Amino acid sequence: MSRMEKIRIDDLSFAYGKRTILNRVEARFMENTITAITGPSGQGKSSFLMVLNRLWETIPGAHVTGRVNIRFDGEFRDIHHRSMPLTRLRRTVGMVFQTPNPLPMSVAGNVAFPLKLAGTGKRKNTEERVEKALSRVHLWDEVKDRLKDDARKLSGGQQQRLCMARALVFEPEILLLDEPASSLDAKAAAGIEDLMLELKNTCTLIVVSHSMDQVRRTADRVLTLESGELHGCESS
Amino acid sequence: MSRRWIERGFTVFAFAAAGILMAVTMVLTGYLVMKGWNSLGLELVFGTTRPMDALCLRRPVLDGLFPAVAGTFALVALSVSIALPLGIGTGIFMSEFASGALKRMFSLFYDILAGSPSIVVGLFGFSISIFLHRYVSGQLYPCLLISALSLAFLVLPYLIRSTQTALENLPPEVRLTALALGASPVQNLFYVLIPRSLPGILSGVVLSIGRCAEDTAVIMLTGVAASAGLPRSVFGNYEALPFHIYTVSSQYMDSAELATGYGASILLFGVTSSLFLFSFIIKNIATARTAVSGPGL
Ligand SMILES: Nc1ncnc2c1ncn2[C@@H]1O[C@H](COP(=O)(O)OP(=O)(O)O)[C@@H](O)[C@H]1O
Ligand SMILES: [Mg+2]
């Protein structure tokens, strides 16, 4: 099967004020692949992810130049173009942060939160989508009797999967994971790796990771971010 | 002198400062209670009227503090409900929308407002009521509404600042969570940022309540009266506990009358404490519901 390009990045620069983080980066990301991004900390890996869903725009002093094109429904679109609705972009490009960040509400409430924001979904439908998202991250069996409990009572690994389910409820085409296993023990980390491999069937994944083992087991390609440059090699 | 002695001296000073403050507070409350204890009782509040009659507004209380207590509650409720939306709205504006020179200019204004002595604010309220009397309606005099507006003005800086700081101190991850899930900036405010700032905002509300309940200078110039009875309308006169304490202590006839002043002080203490307790409980509930918690365990 020949894979199609999903993301095209051309001449992309990013800076916080005068501090340059990305310097004229070129990159391509293929559909249904996992790309790992490694590199020393503080080099801008998290910032790079925030460029892809335009989350950087909320940070005072941050600015971007260059082009990021993402293929929506078979057609490449510049995500910075005026005609690109921000909410649509962020529903298509899901993001999970490094530390699990459940909102102070119930387990089900957290997963349904993006639906609530979008104002979509009748009750029945919402329940179905919540169950589906939780099942995809293999959390459903563990929490199906505690859907109304405070999400912050779950364990670290469960919270991380809950946040993934929340990002998946809109079935994004691209999923950005920032060091998804960094706060987890070995067993929970292995669970996340399996999950990433499954999600590859429906998503294009970009995963920041420090663990070389994890990268070797999951990634189709590894990119290193250092001194504003993104360079890489194809693996396997 | 050796460093050790300086450090020791500083430690002693810190302990002494805390101890002296504690002692002063205890002497103050102890003195109040001692002086006012004997006048405390239903009679202090309701005079010779039966409490049920007074509470059901069947009979006026002519020789008790009931009108003053009611007046203070009405004043606090009215001022805080005027100031609350304005203050929180402005705080949100300052933290989320203002920037650069505009923000600095607004900041300066609020600092000036925060620094205005209450007698000046009272004078301003007084001039407003004269203006209204002359040019809008001859029926308008200094009244509960003017007092409440002036007090609202006085406490606005607390509300603005506490809202602004609470919002600005939210950790960046909290700001980004909902946005990354497709929330608009306004949705982010209402679903995440404001609920998470509630404890901080409520501290401002607590401060404001205390300030409104104790203020005397503003209300003296804007509509409080010694024997106005229960507040009947926002356009009428009213009584208030701090003003009662002021009049009694400045013109008492005998020691029994002075004792009612002490009694009124204890009541005012009780009123503010119960208002504080109320906001404290709300604040704790809000904190428990929105507290940041680490992963699991
Ligand atoms: N909101 C911000 N404002 C200014 N500088 C920032 C901000 N966030 C991160 N940085 C800086 O940008 C650099 C890259 O940060 P980050 O993307 O978190 O790196 P990484 O994820 O690779 O550790 C760091 O040096 C950090 O200090
Ligand atoms: Mg990072």
Short mmCIF file of C-alpha atoms and ligand atoms in Angstrom, two decimals, chain A residues 41-42 44-47 98 178-179 208 210, ligand 2:
data_model
loop_
_atom_site.label_atom_id
_atom_site.label_comp_id
_atom_site.label_asym_id
_atom_site.label_seq_id
_atom_site.Cartn_x
_atom_site.Cartn_y
_atom_site.Cartn_z
CA SER A 41 14.97 18.79 26.55
CA GLY A 42 14.35 22.48 26.09
CA GLY A 44 11.38 22.84 21.39
CA LYS A 45 9.75 19.46 20.90
CA SER A 46 6.62 20.46 22.79
CA SER A 47 6.61 23.79 21.00
CA GLN A 98 2.95 15.34 28.84
CA ASP A 178 3.95 14.68 24.17
CA GLU A 179 6.09 12.15 26.06
CA VAL A 208 7.70 13.10 21.42
CA HIS A 210 12.88 10.21 25.28
MG MG C 2 8.51 19.08 26.33
#
